[in-house]
Short mmCIF file of C-alpha atoms in Angstrom, two decimals:
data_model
loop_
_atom_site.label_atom_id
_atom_site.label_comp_id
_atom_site.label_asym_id
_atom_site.label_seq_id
_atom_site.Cartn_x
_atom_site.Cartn_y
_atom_site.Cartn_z
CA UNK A 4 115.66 117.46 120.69
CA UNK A 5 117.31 119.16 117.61
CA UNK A 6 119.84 116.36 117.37
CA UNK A 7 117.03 114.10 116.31
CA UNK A 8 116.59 116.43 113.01
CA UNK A 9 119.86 117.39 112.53
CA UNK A 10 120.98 115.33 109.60
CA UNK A 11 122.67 111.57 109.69
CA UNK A 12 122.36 109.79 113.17
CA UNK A 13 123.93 106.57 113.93
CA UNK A 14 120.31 104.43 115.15
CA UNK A 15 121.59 101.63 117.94
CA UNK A 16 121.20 98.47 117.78
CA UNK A 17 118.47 98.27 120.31
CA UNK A 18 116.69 100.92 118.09
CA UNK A 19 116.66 98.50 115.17
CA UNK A 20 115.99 95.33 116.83
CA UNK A 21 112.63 97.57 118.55
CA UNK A 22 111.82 98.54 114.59
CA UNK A 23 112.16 94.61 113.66
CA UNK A 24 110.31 93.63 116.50
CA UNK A 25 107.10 96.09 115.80
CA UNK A 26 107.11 94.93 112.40
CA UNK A 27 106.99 91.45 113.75
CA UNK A 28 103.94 92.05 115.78
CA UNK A 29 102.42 94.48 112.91
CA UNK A 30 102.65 91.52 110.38
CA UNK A 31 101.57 88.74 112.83
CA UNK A 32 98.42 90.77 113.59
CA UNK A 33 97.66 91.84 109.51
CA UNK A 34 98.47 88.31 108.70
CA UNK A 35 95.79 86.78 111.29
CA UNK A 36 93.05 89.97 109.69
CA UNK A 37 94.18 88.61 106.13
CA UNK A 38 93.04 85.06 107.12
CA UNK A 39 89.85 86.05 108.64
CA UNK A 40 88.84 87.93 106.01
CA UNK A 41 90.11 87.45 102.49
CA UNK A 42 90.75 83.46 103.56
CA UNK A 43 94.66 83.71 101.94
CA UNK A 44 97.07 81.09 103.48
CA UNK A 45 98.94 82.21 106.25
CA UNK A 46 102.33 81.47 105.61
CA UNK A 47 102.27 82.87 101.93
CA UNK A 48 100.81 85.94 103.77
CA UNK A 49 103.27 86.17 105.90
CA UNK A 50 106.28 85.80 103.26
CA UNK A 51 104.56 88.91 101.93
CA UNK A 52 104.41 90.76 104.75
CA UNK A 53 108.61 89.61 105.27
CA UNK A 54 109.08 91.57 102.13
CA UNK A 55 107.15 94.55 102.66
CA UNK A 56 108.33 95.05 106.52
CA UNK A 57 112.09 94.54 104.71
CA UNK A 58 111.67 97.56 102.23
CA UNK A 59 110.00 99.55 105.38
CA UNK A 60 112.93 98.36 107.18
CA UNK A 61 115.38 99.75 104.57
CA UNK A 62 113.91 102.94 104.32
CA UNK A 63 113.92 103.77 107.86
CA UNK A 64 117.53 103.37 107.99
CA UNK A 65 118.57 104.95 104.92
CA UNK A 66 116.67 108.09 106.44
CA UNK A 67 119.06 108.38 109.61
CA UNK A 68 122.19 106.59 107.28
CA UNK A 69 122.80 108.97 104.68
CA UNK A 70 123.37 112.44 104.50
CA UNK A 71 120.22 113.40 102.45
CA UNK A 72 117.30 115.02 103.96
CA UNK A 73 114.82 113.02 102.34
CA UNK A 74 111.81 111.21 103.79
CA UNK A 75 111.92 107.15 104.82
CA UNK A 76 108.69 107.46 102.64
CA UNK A 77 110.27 107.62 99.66
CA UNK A 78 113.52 105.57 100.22
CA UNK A 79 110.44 102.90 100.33
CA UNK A 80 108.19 104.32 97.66
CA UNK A 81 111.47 104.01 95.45
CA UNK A 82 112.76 100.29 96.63
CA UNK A 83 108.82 99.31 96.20
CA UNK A 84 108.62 100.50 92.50
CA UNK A 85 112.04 99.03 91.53
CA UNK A 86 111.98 95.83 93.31
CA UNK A 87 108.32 95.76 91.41
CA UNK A 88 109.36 96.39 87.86
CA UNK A 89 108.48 94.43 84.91
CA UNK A 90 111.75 92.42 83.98
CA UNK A 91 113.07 92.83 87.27
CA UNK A 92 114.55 89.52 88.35
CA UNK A 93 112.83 90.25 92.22
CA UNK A 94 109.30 90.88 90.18
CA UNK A 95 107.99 87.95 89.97
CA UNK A 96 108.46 86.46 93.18
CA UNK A 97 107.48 89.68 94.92
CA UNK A 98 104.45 90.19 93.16
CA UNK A 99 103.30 86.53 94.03
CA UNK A 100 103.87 86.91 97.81
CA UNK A 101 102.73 90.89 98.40
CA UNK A 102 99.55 89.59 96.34
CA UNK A 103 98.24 87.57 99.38
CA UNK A 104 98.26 90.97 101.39
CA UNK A 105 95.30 92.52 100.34
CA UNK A 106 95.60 96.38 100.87
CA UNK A 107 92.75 96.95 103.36
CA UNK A 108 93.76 94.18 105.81
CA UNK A 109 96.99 96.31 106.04
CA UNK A 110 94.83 99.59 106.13
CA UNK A 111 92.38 97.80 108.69
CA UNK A 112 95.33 97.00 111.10
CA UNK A 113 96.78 100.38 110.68
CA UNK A 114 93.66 101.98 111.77
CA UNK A 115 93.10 100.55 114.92
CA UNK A 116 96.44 101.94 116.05
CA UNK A 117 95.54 105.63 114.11
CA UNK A 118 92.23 104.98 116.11
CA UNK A 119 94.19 104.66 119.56
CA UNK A 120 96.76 107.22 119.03
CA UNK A 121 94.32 110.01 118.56
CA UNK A 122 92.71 109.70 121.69
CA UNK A 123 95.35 111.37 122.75
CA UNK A 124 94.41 114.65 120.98
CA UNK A 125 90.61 114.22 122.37
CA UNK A 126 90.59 116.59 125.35
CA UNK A 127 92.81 119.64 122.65
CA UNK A 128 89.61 118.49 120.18
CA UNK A 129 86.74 119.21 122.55
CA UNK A 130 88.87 122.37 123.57
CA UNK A 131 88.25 123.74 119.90
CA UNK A 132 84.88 125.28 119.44
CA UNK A 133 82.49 124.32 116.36
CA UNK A 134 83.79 127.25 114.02
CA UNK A 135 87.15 125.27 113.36
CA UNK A 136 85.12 122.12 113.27
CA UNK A 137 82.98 122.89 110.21
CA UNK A 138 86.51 124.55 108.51
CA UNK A 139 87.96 121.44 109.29
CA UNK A 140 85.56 119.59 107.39
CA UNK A 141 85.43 121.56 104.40
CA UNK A 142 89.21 122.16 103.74
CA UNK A 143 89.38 117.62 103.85
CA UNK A 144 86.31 117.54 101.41
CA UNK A 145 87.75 120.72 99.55
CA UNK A 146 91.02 118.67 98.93
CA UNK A 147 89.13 115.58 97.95
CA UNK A 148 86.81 116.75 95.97
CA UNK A 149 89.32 119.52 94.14
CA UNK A 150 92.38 116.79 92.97
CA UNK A 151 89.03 114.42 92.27
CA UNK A 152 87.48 116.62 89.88
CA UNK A 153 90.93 117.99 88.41
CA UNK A 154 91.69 114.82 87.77
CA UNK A 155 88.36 113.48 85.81
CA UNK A 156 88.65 116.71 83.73
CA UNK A 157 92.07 115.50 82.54
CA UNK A 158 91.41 111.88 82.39
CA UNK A 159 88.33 112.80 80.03
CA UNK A 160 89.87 115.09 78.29
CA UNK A 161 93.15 112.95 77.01
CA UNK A 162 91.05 109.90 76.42
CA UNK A 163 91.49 107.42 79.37
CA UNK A 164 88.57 104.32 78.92
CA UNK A 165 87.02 104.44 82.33
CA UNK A 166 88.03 100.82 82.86
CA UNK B 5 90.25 130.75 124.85
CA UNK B 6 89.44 127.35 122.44
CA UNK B 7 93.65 127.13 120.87
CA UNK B 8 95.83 124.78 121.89
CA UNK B 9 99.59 124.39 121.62
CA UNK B 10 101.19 121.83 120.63
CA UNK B 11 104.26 121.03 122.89
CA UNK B 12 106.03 118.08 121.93
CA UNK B 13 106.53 120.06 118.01
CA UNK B 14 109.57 121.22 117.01
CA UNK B 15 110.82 121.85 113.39
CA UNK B 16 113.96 123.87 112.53
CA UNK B 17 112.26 124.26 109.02
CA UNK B 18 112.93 120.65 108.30
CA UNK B 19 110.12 119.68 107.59
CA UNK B 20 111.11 116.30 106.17
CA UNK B 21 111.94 114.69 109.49
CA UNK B 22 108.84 116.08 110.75
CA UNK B 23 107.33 112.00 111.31
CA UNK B 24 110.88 110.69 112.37
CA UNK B 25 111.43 112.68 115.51
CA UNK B 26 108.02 111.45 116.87
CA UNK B 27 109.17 107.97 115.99
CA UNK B 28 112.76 108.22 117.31
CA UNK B 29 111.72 109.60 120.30
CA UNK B 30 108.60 106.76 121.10
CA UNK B 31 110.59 103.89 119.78
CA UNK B 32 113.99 103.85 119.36
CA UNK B 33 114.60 104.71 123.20
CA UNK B 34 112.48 102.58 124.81
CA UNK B 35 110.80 99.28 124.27
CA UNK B 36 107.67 99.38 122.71
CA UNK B 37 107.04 95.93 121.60
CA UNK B 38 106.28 94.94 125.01
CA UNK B 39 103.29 96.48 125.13
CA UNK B 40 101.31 93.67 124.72
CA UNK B 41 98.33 95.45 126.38
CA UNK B 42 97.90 97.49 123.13
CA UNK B 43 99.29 94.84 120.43
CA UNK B 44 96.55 92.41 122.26
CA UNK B 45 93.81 94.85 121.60
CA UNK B 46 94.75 95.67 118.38
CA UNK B 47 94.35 92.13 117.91
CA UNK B 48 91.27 91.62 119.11
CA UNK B 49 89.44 94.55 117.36
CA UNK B 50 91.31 93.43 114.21
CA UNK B 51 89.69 90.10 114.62
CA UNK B 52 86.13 91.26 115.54
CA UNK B 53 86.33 93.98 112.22
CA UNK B 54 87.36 91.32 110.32
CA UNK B 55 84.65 88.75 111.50
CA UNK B 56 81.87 91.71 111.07
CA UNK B 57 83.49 91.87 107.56
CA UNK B 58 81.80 94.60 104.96
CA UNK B 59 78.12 95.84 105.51
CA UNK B 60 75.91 97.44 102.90
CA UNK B 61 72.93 99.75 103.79
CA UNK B 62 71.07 100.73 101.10
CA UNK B 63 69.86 104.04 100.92
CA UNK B 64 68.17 104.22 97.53
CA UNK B 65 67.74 101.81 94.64
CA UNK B 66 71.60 102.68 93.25
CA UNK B 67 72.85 103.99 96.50
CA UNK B 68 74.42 101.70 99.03
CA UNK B 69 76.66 103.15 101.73
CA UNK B 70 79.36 100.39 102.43
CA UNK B 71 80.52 100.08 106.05
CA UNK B 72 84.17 98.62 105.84
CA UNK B 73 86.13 96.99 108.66
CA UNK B 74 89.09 99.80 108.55
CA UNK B 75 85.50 102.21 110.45
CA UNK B 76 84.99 99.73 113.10
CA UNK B 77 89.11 98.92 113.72
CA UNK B 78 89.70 102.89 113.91
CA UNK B 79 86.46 103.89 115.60
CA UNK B 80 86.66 100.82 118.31
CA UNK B 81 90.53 102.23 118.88
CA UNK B 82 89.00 105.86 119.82
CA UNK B 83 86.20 103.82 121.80
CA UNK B 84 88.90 102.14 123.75
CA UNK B 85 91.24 104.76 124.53
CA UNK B 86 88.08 107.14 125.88
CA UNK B 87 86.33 104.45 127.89
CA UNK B 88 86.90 105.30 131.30
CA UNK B 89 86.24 101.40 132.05
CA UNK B 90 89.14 99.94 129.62
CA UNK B 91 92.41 100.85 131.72
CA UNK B 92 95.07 98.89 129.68
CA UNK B 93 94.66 101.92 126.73
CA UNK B 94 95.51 104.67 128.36
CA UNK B 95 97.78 107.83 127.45
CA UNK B 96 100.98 105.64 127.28
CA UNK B 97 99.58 103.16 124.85
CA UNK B 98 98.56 106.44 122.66
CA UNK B 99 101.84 107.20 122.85
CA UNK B 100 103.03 103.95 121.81
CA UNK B 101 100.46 103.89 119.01
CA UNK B 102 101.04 107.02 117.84
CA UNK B 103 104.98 106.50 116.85
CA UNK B 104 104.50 102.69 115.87
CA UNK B 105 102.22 104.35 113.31
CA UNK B 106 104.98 106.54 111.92
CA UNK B 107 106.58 103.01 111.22
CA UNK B 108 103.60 100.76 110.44
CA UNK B 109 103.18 103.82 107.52
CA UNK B 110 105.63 102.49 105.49
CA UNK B 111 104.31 99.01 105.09
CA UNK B 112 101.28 100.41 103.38
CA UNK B 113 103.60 102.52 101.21
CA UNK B 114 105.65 99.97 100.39
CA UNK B 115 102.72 97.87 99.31
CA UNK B 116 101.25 100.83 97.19
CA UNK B 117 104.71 101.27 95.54
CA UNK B 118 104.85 97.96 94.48
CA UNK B 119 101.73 98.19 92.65
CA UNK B 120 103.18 101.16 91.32
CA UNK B 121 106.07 99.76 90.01
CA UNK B 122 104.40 96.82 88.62
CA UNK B 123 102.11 99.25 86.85
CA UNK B 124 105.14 101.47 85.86
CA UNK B 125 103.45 101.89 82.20
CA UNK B 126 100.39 104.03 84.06
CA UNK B 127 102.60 106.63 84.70
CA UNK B 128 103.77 107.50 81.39
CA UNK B 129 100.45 107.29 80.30
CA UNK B 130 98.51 109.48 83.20
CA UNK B 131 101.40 111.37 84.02
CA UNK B 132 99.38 114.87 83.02
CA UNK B 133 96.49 114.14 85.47
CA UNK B 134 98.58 112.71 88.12
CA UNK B 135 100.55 116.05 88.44
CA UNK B 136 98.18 118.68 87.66
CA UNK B 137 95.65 117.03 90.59
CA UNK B 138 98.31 118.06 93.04
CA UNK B 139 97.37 121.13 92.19
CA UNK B 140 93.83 120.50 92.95
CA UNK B 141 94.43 120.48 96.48
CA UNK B 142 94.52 124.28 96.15
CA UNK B 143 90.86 124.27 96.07
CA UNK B 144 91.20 124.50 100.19
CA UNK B 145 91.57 128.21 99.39
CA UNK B 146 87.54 128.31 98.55
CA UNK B 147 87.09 127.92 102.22
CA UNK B 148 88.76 130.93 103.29
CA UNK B 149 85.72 132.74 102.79
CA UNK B 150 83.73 131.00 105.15
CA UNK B 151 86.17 130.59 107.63
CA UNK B 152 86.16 134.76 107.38
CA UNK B 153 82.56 135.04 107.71
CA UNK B 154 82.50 132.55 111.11
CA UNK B 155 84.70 135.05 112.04
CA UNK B 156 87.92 133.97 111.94
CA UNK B 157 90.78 136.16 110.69
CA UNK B 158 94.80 135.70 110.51
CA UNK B 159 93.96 131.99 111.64
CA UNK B 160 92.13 131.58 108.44
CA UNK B 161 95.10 131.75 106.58
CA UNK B 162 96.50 128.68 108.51
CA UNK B 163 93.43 126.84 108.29
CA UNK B 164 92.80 126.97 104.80
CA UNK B 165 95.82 126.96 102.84
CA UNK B 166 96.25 123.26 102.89
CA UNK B 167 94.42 119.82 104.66
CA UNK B 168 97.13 120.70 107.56
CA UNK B 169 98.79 118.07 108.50
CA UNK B 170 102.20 117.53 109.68
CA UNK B 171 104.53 118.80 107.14
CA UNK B 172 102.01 121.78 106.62
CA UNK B 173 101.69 122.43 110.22
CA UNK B 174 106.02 122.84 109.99
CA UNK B 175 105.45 125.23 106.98
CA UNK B 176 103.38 127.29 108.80
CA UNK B 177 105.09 127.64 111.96
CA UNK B 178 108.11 128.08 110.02
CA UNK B 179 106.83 130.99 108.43
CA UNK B 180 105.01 132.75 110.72
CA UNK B 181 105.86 132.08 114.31
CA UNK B 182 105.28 129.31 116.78
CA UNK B 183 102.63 132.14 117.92
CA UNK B 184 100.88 133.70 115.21
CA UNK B 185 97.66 133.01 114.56
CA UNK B 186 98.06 131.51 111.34
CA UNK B 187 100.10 129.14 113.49
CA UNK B 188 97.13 128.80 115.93
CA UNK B 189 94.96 127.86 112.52
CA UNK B 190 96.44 125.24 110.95
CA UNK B 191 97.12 123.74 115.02
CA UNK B 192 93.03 124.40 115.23
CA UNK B 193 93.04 122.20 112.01
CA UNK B 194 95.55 119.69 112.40
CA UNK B 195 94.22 118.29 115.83
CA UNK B 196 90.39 118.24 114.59
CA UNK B 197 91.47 116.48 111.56
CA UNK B 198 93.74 113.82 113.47
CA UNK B 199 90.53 113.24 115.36
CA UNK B 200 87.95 113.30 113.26
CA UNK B 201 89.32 113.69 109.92
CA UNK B 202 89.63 109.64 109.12
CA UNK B 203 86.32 108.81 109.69
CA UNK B 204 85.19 112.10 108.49
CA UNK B 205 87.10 111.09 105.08
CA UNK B 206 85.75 107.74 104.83
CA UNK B 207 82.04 108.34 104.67
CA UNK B 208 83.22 110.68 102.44
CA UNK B 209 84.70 108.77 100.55
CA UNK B 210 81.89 106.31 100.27
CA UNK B 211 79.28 108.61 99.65
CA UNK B 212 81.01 110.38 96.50
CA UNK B 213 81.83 106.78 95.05
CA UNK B 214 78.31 106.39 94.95
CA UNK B 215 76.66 109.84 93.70
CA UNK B 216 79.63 111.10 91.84
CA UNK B 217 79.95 109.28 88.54
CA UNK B 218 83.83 110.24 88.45
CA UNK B 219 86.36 108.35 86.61
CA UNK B 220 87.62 105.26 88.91
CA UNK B 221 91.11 106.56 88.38
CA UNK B 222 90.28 109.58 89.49
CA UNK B 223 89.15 108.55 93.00
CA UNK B 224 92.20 106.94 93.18
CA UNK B 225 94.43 109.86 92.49
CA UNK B 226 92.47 111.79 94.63
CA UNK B 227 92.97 109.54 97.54
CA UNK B 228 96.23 110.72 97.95
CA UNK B 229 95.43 113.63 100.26
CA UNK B 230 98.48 113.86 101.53
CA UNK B 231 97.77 112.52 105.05
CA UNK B 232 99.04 108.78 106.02
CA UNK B 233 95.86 107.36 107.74
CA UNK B 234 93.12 109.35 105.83
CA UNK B 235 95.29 108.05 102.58
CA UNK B 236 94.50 105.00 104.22
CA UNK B 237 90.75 105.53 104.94
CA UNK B 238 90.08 106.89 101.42
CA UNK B 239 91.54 104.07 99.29
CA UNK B 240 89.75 101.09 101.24
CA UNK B 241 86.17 102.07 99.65
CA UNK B 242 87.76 102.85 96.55
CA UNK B 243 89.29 99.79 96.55
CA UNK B 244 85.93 98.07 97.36
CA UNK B 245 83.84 99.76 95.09
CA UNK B 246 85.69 98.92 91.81
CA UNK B 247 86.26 95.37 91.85
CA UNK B 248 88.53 94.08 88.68
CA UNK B 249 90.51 97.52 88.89
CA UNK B 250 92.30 96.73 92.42
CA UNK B 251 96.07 96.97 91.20
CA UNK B 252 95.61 100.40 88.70
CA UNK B 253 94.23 101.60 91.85
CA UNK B 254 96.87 100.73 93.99
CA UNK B 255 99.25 102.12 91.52
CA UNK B 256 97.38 105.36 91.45
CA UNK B 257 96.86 105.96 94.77
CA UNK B 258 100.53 104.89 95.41
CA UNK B 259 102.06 107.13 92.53
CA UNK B 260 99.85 110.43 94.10
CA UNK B 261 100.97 109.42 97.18
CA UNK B 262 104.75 109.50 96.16
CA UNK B 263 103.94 112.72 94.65
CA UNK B 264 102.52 114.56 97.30
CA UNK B 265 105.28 113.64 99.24
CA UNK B 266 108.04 115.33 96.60
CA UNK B 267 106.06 118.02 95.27
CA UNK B 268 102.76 118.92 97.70
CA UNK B 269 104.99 120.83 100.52
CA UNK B 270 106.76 122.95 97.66
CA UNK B 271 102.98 123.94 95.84
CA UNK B 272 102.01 125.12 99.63
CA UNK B 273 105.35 127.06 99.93
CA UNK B 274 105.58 128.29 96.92
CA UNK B 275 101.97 128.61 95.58
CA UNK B 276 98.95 128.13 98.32
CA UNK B 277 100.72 130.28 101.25
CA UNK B 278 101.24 133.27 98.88
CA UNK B 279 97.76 133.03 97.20
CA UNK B 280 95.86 132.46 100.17
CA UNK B 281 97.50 135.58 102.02
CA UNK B 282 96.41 137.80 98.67
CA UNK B 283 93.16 136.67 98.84
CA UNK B 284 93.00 137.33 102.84
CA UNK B 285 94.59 140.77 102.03
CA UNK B 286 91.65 141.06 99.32
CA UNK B 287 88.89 139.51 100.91
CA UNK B 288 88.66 140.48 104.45
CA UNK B 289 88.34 144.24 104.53
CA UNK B 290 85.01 143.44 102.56
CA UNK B 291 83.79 139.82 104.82
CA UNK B 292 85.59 140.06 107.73
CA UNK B 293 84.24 140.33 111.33
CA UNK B 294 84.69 141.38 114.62
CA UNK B 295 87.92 138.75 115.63
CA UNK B 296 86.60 135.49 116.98
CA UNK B 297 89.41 135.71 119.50
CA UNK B 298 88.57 138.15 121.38
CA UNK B 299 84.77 136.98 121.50
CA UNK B 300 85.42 133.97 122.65
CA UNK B 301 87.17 134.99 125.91
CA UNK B 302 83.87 135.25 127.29
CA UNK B 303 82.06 132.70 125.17
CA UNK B 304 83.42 129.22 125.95
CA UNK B 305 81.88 126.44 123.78
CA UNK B 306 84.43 123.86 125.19
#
């Protein structure tokens, strides 16, 4: 199993075509929620979704292509914010087509296969007595509620208009 | 005995491949497109969410709690997969799920970090409470405490030095042991969050949007808890609940998102770990119990 870790790793062919294919399926699906409920026109959508499976795409590869041990999450984070930039000459025509993705029909999708893969930890769950389910619970609000609050204090305090 | 072990985990200390070897493993090898047993039902609860669309239940005059599509899609998954009567989700469409969701990740980042880069100017002008709310995941720490007085002890240290999720889960292990306790905490912590912790997140979420008059930006920021799919869960209401401010949002959430990602792993390492062992060292000779583990070989509440 260490070989998956251990630094570049050619991916095959196969391996991509299986990434290009999910991402089909993932943006056929997201694209058919978008309709239903934000009513934006499917094949606008789906140009949108082309883009954003691309730079997902990219950053998978560059993850097993070069040398660096860096996440695929920020390879994409990165190509996101440049291809984004004001001035850019991909700007404008990105920003036009990723618009008709709203967010949460991307985060709705997402979720129902979050909602299946868990399952999976169901039986390990009910294994684990109460104690660690109320510490559970606390440490998720504790983080919420402690970069929330951190960051109202310093919004406040340098001057940010609430709007 | 209530721990479990996580098998299929290994991490050499690299803790930033941590989501690719589930992914390589689950979908480079074999063919997981032609599953159409659990692409079809993602369909079809994607449909029926969407069709349901957003409910509001008031509560009081100014207090609505908004029931979002993203709850039914993730909740209807769970339903699925436990329903003894539904045989098309079983273990192997988990599986499948579970690694496609490594991948399906990065369309959501990507469309955060455009946002972000459209937005670029926020940065320069947030940048102080961007960074100094990563450390206001620290706050976790409060809990050991409590986790000391329901008598846990090492294992507190793993449970409540971070929200424990993957890459914390390889910090810990790496640290102390595939067997130490502290290990066995943050495991304790890492599968009842994957279970509950999204839903748990987003009535959260909701509830604070409506009795805590924070700044708008803030709840963005703060989404970023450094988790993909309770990211996920925590910016839909957000989203939702400030109409007008959708893209500085976005940008937010994606720019706390990015950060967590470079700098939250190194604030554990380097800053949670250490203080939460002092304040174990400091705190439990006074709070602590009798150890839970031992108790509980005789008292199963499995």
């Amino acid at each position: 199993m260490a070989d998956f870790i251990d630094g570049t790793e050619n991916v095959t062919v196969h391996g991509i075509f299986n990434w290009i294919r999910l991402l089909i399926i993932f943006s056929v699906i997201t694209v058919i929620g978008n309709y239903i409920g934000y009513k934006h026109p499917i094949g606008e959508a789906f140009i949108g979704m082309g883009i954003l499976s691309l730079i997902t795409l990219a950053g998978v590869w560059l993850e097993r292509e070069l040398p660096f041990n860096i996440s695929s999450i920020l390879y994409i984070s990165i190509i996101g914010i440049v291809i984004a930039l004001p001035g850019m000459p991909t700007s404008k025509f990105v920003l036009y087509y990723v618009s008709k993705i709203e967010l949460l029909s991307i985060v709705t999708v997402f979720l129902a296969y979050v909602g299946i893969g868990m399952g999976k930890s169901w039986d390990e769950f009910k294994a684990l007595g109460w104690k660690a389910v109320i510490i559970t619970i606390l440490v998720i609000a504790s983080t919420y509620y402690g970069s929330a609050i951190v960051a109202h204090i310093i919004l406040v305090l340098t001057g940010v208009p609430a709007a | 005995m209530g721990w479990v072990f996580i098998s299929d985990r290994d991490n050499d200390g690299k803790v930033e491949h941590i989501y690719r070897e589930k992914t390589d493993r689950r979908i480079l090898k074999k063919n997981p497109w032609r599953d159409y047993r659990l692409h079809g039902t993602v369909l079809f609860l994607v449909i029926i969410a969407e069709l349901i669309g957003t409910v509001n239940i008031p509560i009081t005059k100014n207090v609505a709690i908004t029931i979002m599509p993203l709850i039914y899609t993730i909740m209807l998954g769970l339903i699925f997969y436990l329903d003894k009567n539904i045989r098309w989700i079983k273990k192997k469409q988990a599986r499948i799920a579970e690694g496609a969701m490594m991948l399906f990740i990065g369309v959501l980042i990507a469309k955060l970090a455009i946002s972000s880069g459209q937005s670029i100017h926020l940065i320069f002008e947030m940048g102080p409470a961007l960074i100094l709310q990563e450390i206001g995941h620290l706050a976790t720490i409060l809990v050991l405490p409590i986790a000391l007085l329901l008598g846990f002890k090492k294992e507190s240290i793993g449970m409540t030095n971070s929200i424990g999720r993957e890459p914390n889960v390889a910090v810990v292990v790496d640290k102390y042991g595939f067997n130490s306790p502290e290990s066995r905490g943050v495991f304790a912590i890492f599968i009842i969050g994957t279970v509950i912790g999204t839903i748990f997140i987003s009535f959260l979420v909701t509830l604070s949007l409506s009795f805590l008059p924070l700044h708008p930006y803030a709840f963005a920021m703060a989404s970023g808890v450094g988790s993909a799919s309770m990211n996920a869960a925590a910016i839909g209401p957000t989203l939702a609940a400030f109409p007008g401010l959708e893209s500085s949002i976005e940008a937010f959430a994606g720019f706390s998102n990015l950060l967590s990602f470079c700098v939250g792993i190194y604030i554990v390492i380097f800053i949670a770990l250490p203080i939460t062992e002092k304040f174990y060292n400091f705190l439990e000779p006074k709070i602590g119990r009798g150890s839970l583990v031992k108790e509980k070989e005789d008292d199963d509440n499995g």
